[in-house]
Coordinates of C-alpha atoms in Angstrom, one line a residue:
X1 CA -64.1 210.4 -37.6
X2 CA -63.1 209.2 -34.2
X3 CA -65.9 207.6 -32.3
X4 CA -65.8 207.1 -28.5
X5 CA -64.3 203.8 -27.5
X6 CA -66.9 203.1 -24.8
X7 CA -70.6 203.4 -24.2
X8 CA -72.2 206.0 -21.9
X9 CA -71.4 209.7 -22.0
X10 CA -73.5 210.1 -25.2
X11 CA -72.4 213.7 -25.7
X12 CA -69.1 212.4 -27.1
X13 CA -70.9 210.2 -29.6
X14 CA -73.1 213.1 -30.8
X15 CA -70.1 215.4 -31.0
X16 CA -67.9 212.9 -33.0
X17 CA -70.7 212.6 -35.6
X18 CA -71.3 216.4 -35.7
X19 CA -74.9 215.9 -34.5
X20 CA -76.8 218.1 -32.0
X21 CA -77.4 216.3 -28.8
X22 CA -81.1 216.4 -27.9
X23 CA -82.1 217.7 -24.4
X24 CA -83.7 214.3 -23.7
X25 CA -82.6 210.9 -24.9
X26 CA -82.6 207.2 -23.8
X27 CA -79.1 205.8 -23.4
X28 CA -78.9 202.2 -24.5
X29 CA -75.1 202.3 -24.8
X30 CA -74.3 201.5 -21.2
X31 CA -75.0 198.0 -19.9
X32 CA -76.4 198.9 -16.5
X33 CA -79.3 197.7 -14.4
X34 CA -82.3 199.6 -15.6
X35 CA -83.9 199.5 -12.1
X36 CA -81.0 201.5 -10.8
X37 CA -79.1 201.2 -7.5
X38 CA -80.6 199.3 -4.6
X39 CA -82.9 201.4 -2.4
X40 CA -80.9 200.6 0.7
X41 CA -77.9 202.2 -0.8
X42 CA -79.8 205.5 -1.2
X43 CA -81.3 205.2 2.3
X44 CA -77.9 204.8 3.9
X45 CA -76.1 207.4 1.7
X46 CA -76.3 210.3 4.2
X47 CA -75.0 208.1 7.0
X48 CA -72.0 207.3 4.8
X49 CA -71.0 210.9 4.3
X50 CA -68.5 210.9 7.2
X51 CA -66.4 208.3 5.4
X52 CA -65.0 211.0 3.1
X53 CA -63.3 212.7 6.0
X54 CA -60.8 209.8 6.5
X55 CA -58.6 207.8 4.2
X56 CA -60.1 204.5 3.0
X57 CA -58.8 201.2 4.2
X58 CA -56.0 200.5 1.6
X59 CA -56.5 196.7 2.2
X60 CA -60.3 196.9 1.9
X61 CA -60.4 194.3 4.7
X62 CA -64.2 194.4 5.5
X63 CA -65.4 194.0 1.9
X64 CA -62.6 191.5 1.1
X65 CA -63.8 189.3 4.0
X66 CA -67.5 189.5 2.9
X67 CA -66.5 188.5 -0.7
X68 CA -64.3 185.6 0.6
X69 CA -67.2 184.3 2.6
X70 CA -69.6 184.7 -0.3
X71 CA -67.4 182.6 -2.6
X72 CA -65.9 180.2 0.1
X73 CA -62.3 181.3 -0.7
X74 CA -59.5 182.6 1.5
X75 CA -59.3 186.4 1.9
X76 CA -55.8 186.1 0.3
X77 CA -57.5 185.0 -2.9
X78 CA -59.5 188.3 -3.3
X79 CA -58.3 191.7 -4.5
X80 CA -60.6 194.7 -4.5
X81 CA -60.1 197.2 -7.4
X82 CA -61.3 200.6 -8.7
X83 CA -63.7 199.0 -11.1
X84 CA -63.0 196.4 -13.7
X85 CA -61.0 198.8 -15.7
X86 CA -58.3 199.0 -13.0
X87 CA -58.2 195.3 -12.5
X88 CA -57.8 194.7 -16.3
X89 CA -55.0 197.2 -16.3
X90 CA -53.3 195.5 -13.4
X91 CA -53.6 192.1 -15.1
X92 CA -52.0 193.7 -18.2
X93 CA -49.1 194.8 -16.1
X94 CA -48.8 191.4 -14.5
X95 CA -48.5 189.9 -18.0
X96 CA -46.1 192.5 -19.3
X97 CA -44.1 191.3 -22.3
X98 CA -46.0 188.0 -22.5
X99 CA -47.8 186.5 -25.4
X100 CA -51.6 186.6 -25.0
X101 CA -54.7 185.5 -27.0
X102 CA -58.0 187.3 -26.8
X103 CA -61.3 185.6 -27.8
X104 CA -63.1 188.1 -30.1
X105 CA -65.3 190.0 -30.4
X106 CA -65.0 191.3 -26.8
X107 CA -64.2 194.3 -24.6
X108 CA -61.4 196.4 -26.2
X109 CA -59.7 197.1 -22.8
X110 CA -58.1 193.7 -22.7
X111 CA -56.1 194.4 -25.8
X112 CA -55.4 198.0 -24.8
X113 CA -54.1 196.9 -21.4
X114 CA -51.9 194.2 -22.9
X115 CA -50.4 196.2 -25.7
X116 CA -49.6 199.1 -23.4
X117 CA -47.5 196.6 -21.4
X118 CA -45.6 195.3 -24.3
X119 CA -47.5 192.1 -24.8
X120 CA -47.8 190.3 -28.2
X121 CA -51.5 190.0 -28.9
X122 CA -53.1 187.2 -30.9
X123 CA -56.9 187.2 -31.6
X124 CA -59.2 184.2 -31.9
X125 CA -62.4 185.2 -33.7
X126 CA -65.6 183.4 -33.1
X127 CA -67.9 182.8 -36.0
X128 CA -70.2 185.8 -36.5
X129 CA -73.9 185.2 -36.0
X130 CA -73.8 182.5 -33.4
X131 CA -70.5 183.3 -31.7
X132 CA -70.4 179.9 -30.1
X133 CA -67.3 179.0 -28.2
X134 CA -65.5 176.1 -29.7
X135 CA -62.9 175.2 -27.0
X136 CA -61.2 172.6 -29.3
X137 CA -60.3 175.3 -31.8
X138 CA -58.9 177.6 -29.1
X139 CA -56.7 174.9 -27.4
X140 CA -54.1 175.1 -30.2
X141 CA -53.7 178.8 -29.5
X142 CA -53.2 178.1 -25.8
X143 CA -50.1 176.1 -26.7
X144 CA -48.6 179.2 -28.1
X145 CA -49.4 181.9 -25.5
X146 CA -49.0 182.7 -21.8
X147 CA -52.5 183.9 -21.2
X148 CA -56.0 183.6 -22.7
X149 CA -58.6 186.3 -22.2
X150 CA -62.3 185.3 -22.2
X151 CA -65.4 187.2 -21.3
X152 CA -68.5 185.2 -20.2
X153 CA -71.3 186.4 -20.5
X154 CA -69.6 188.0 -23.4
X155 CA -69.6 191.7 -24.1
X156 CA -70.9 192.6 -26.7
X157 CA -72.9 189.5 -27.7
X158 CA -74.5 188.6 -24.4
X159 CA -73.7 184.9 -24.8
X160 CA -72.8 182.8 -21.8
X161 CA -70.4 180.0 -22.6
X162 CA -71.1 176.4 -21.3
X163 CA -69.3 175.2 -18.3
X164 CA -68.2 172.1 -20.3
X165 CA -66.3 174.3 -22.8
X166 CA -64.7 176.4 -20.2
X167 CA -63.7 173.3 -18.2
X168 CA -61.8 172.1 -21.3
X169 CA -59.9 175.4 -21.4
X170 CA -59.2 175.2 -17.7
X171 CA -57.6 171.7 -18.1
X172 CA -55.4 173.2 -20.8
X173 CA -54.1 175.8 -18.4
X174 CA -52.3 173.1 -16.5
X175 CA -51.0 171.3 -19.6
X176 CA -49.5 174.5 -21.3
X177 CA -48.8 176.7 -18.3
X178 CA -51.2 179.3 -19.7
X179 CA -53.3 181.7 -17.6
X180 CA -57.1 181.9 -18.2
X181 CA -58.3 185.4 -17.5
X182 CA -62.1 185.2 -17.2
X183 CA -64.1 188.4 -17.1
X184 CA -67.5 187.7 -15.4
X185 CA -68.6 191.4 -15.2
X186 CA -72.2 190.5 -16.3
X187 CA -72.5 187.1 -14.6
X188 CA -74.9 188.5 -12.0
X189 CA -77.5 189.0 -14.8
X190 CA -77.7 185.3 -15.6
X191 CA -80.8 183.7 -14.2
X192 CA -78.7 180.5 -13.6
X193 CA -75.5 182.2 -12.5
X194 CA -72.6 179.8 -13.0
X195 CA -69.4 181.5 -12.0
X196 CA -66.2 179.6 -12.3
X197 CA -64.8 181.2 -9.1
X198 CA -65.0 177.8 -7.3
X199 CA -62.5 176.5 -9.8
X200 CA -59.8 178.8 -8.4
X201 CA -59.4 176.2 -5.7
X202 CA -57.9 173.7 -8.1
X203 CA -56.7 175.8 -11.1
X204 CA -53.7 177.9 -10.2
X205 CA -53.7 179.7 -13.5
X206 CA -57.2 180.9 -13.3
X207 CA -57.9 184.7 -12.8
X208 CA -61.6 185.7 -12.5
X209 CA -62.7 189.4 -12.7
X210 CA -66.0 190.6 -11.3
X211 CA -67.8 193.9 -11.3
X212 CA -70.2 195.4 -8.7
X213 CA -71.0 198.4 -10.9
X214 CA -73.3 196.7 -13.5
X215 CA -75.9 194.9 -11.5
X216 CA -76.0 197.6 -8.9
X217 CA -75.9 200.5 -11.3
X218 CA -73.1 202.4 -9.5
X219 CA -70.5 203.0 -12.3
X220 CA -69.7 206.4 -10.9
X221 CA -68.2 204.8 -7.7
X222 CA -65.9 202.3 -9.5
X223 CA -65.8 199.0 -7.6
X224 CA -64.8 195.5 -8.7
X225 CA -62.8 192.5 -7.5
X226 CA -60.5 189.7 -8.7
X227 CA -60.3 186.1 -7.4
X228 CA -57.2 184.1 -8.0
X229 CA -54.5 182.1 -6.2
X230 CA -52.6 184.0 -3.5
X231 CA -49.4 184.2 -5.6
X232 CA -51.2 185.9 -8.5
X233 CA -53.0 188.3 -6.1
X234 CA -49.8 189.3 -4.4
X235 CA -48.0 189.8 -7.7
X236 CA -50.9 191.9 -9.1
X237 CA -51.3 193.9 -5.9
X238 CA -47.7 195.2 -6.2
X239 CA -48.7 197.5 -9.1
X240 CA -51.9 198.8 -7.4
X241 CA -51.7 202.3 -6.1
X242 CA -52.2 202.9 -2.4
X243 CA -55.8 203.9 -1.5
X244 CA -56.9 202.8 -5.0
X245 CA -60.6 202.3 -4.0
X246 CA -62.4 205.2 -2.3
X247 CA -64.2 204.8 1.0
X248 CA -67.7 205.4 -0.4
X249 CA -67.2 202.7 -3.0
X250 CA -66.1 200.2 -0.3
X251 CA -69.1 200.9 1.8
X252 CA -71.4 200.7 -1.2
X253 CA -69.9 197.3 -2.1
X254 CA -70.8 195.9 1.3
X255 CA -74.4 197.1 1.0
X256 CA -74.7 195.7 -2.5
X257 CA -73.6 192.2 -1.5
X258 CA -76.7 191.8 0.6
X259 CA -79.2 192.8 -2.1
X260 CA -80.5 189.4 -3.1
X261 CA -84.1 190.6 -3.7
X262 CA -82.7 193.4 -6.0
X263 CA -80.8 190.8 -8.0
X264 CA -83.9 188.5 -8.3
X265 CA -86.1 191.4 -9.3
X266 CA -83.6 192.5 -11.9
X267 CA -83.2 189.1 -13.5
X268 CA -87.0 188.7 -13.8
X269 CA -87.4 192.1 -15.5
X270 CA -84.5 191.5 -17.8
X271 CA -85.8 188.1 -18.9
X272 CA -89.3 189.5 -19.6
X273 CA -88.0 192.5 -21.5
X274 CA -85.5 190.4 -23.5
X275 CA -88.2 188.0 -24.6
X276 CA -90.5 190.8 -25.6
X277 CA -87.8 192.5 -27.6
X278 CA -86.8 189.3 -29.3
X279 CA -90.4 188.7 -30.4
X280 CA -90.5 192.2 -31.9
X281 CA -87.1 191.6 -33.7
X282 CA -88.3 188.3 -35.2
X283 CA -91.6 189.9 -36.4
X284 CA -89.7 192.8 -38.1
X285 CA -86.8 190.9 -39.5
X286 CA -84.0 192.3 -37.4
X287 CA -81.0 190.0 -36.7
X288 CA -79.9 189.8 -33.1
X289 CA -77.6 187.9 -30.8
X290 CA -79.2 185.2 -28.6
X291 CA -78.2 187.0 -25.4
X292 CA -78.8 185.6 -22.0
X293 CA -78.2 188.9 -20.1
X294 CA -79.0 192.6 -20.2
X295 CA -77.7 193.6 -23.6
X296 CA -77.6 192.3 -27.1
X297 CA -76.3 192.9 -30.6
X298 CA -78.8 194.0 -33.3
X299 CA -78.6 194.7 -37.0
X300 CA -80.7 195.5 -40.1
X301 CA -79.7 192.5 -42.3
X302 CA -80.4 194.6 -45.4
X303 CA -77.3 196.8 -44.6
X304 CA -73.8 195.6 -44.0
X305 CA -72.6 198.8 -42.2
X306 CA -75.1 200.1 -39.6
X307 CA -74.0 203.7 -39.7
X308 CA -77.3 204.8 -41.3
X309 CA -79.3 203.1 -38.6
X310 CA -77.0 204.6 -36.0
X311 CA -77.7 208.1 -37.2
X312 CA -81.4 207.5 -37.5
X313 CA -81.6 206.3 -33.9
X314 CA -79.5 209.2 -32.6
X315 CA -81.8 211.7 -34.4
X316 CA -84.7 209.9 -32.7
X317 CA -83.2 210.3 -29.2
X318 CA -82.1 206.6 -29.0
X319 CA -78.4 206.1 -28.1
X320 CA -77.0 202.7 -29.1
X321 CA -73.4 201.5 -28.8
X322 CA -71.5 201.4 -32.1
X323 CA -69.3 198.3 -32.8
X324 CA -66.5 199.8 -34.9
X325 CA -63.9 199.0 -32.2
X326 CA -65.1 195.5 -31.5
X327 CA -62.7 193.2 -33.5
X328 CA -64.6 191.2 -36.0
X329 CA -67.8 193.3 -35.9
X330 CA -66.5 196.5 -37.5
X331 CA -69.7 198.4 -37.5
X332 CA -71.9 195.6 -38.9
X333 CA -73.9 195.5 -35.6
X334 CA -75.2 197.9 -32.9
X335 CA -75.2 197.0 -29.2
X336 CA -78.2 197.8 -27.0
X337 CA -78.7 197.5 -23.3
X338 CA -82.1 196.3 -22.0
X339 CA -83.6 199.4 -20.4
X340 CA -86.9 200.0 -18.7
X341 CA -90.2 198.8 -20.2
X342 CA -91.1 202.2 -21.4
X343 CA -87.7 202.8 -23.0
X344 CA -87.7 199.5 -24.7
X345 CA -91.1 200.2 -26.0
X346 CA -89.9 203.5 -27.4
X347 CA -87.0 201.7 -29.1
X348 CA -89.4 199.3 -30.8
X349 CA -91.6 202.2 -32.0
X350 CA -88.6 203.9 -33.6
X351 CA -87.3 200.7 -35.2
X352 CA -90.8 200.0 -36.5
X353 CA -90.8 203.4 -38.3
X354 CA -87.3 202.6 -39.6
X355 CA -88.8 199.5 -41.3
X356 CA -91.7 201.5 -42.9

């Protein structure tokens, strides 16, 4: 049995398990904004149509300038990419042949990108259940490697690591000449957003990855960006294909950066729904990760492997994300996005029946 390596596209999951895909289902496997894209993006869509008749700006100057202003960095410190996936791939190429450490459990693409570029990969596994980041225990690994990969808020646990712990790791990048690659794809969902992008001014070995597809629910367009020192940006850029990011994605990115009310509304909804779900999980004895964002891990503590629960949910038109390819989880948990109130209510009803 070969399960799909990512969420979304549920037909692949049903097919891999030899199950008939229902005509209607709720997809909890992709960590996207349940509200959907900003209304302004839809309103301006027809006006953007003409952009497909010309080649996109290969330097993405307009969006780059907006992001540089947003974060108070130089334009030379920003690189626009075809989604986080391309940027991770480019970082893997930048680190080709190096020794890297990945803090697990986390997004599998870091390891895939590094191994495909001949890197030696070491894993540092966080303790299952609380998954707290203990910087002191990671520092010894940093002495042995050229780069450390960290995701905060973490995919798949939803935990956001403290600035104090991350600052300890940043200080070690100077001592041991070790890059810190920080993926902040879900930072937008934190009610108290605390990006470490400002630290790129003083830490030359810091590389921060960001996504515009999660908060603004535009994964089909593929748009993300990287912030790092100019030397790193120039080195990474050498491996990026010309016209990597399409014109519509660039225009959408500019629209999304102005959607402050959309972000505020989303954070409020996510917090309300997360608290409601957690009360239900506590009442019905489900274990879950103490997420701060729009997704979480869940398990029936009475079962080590969650395959039976996975099948039950799929039969009931609920599509979670399996965790067989998250190092250290190995199918003992399922990951769920926080969806609309009605979808979350449907999930709770199905889980309640599972318990009875």
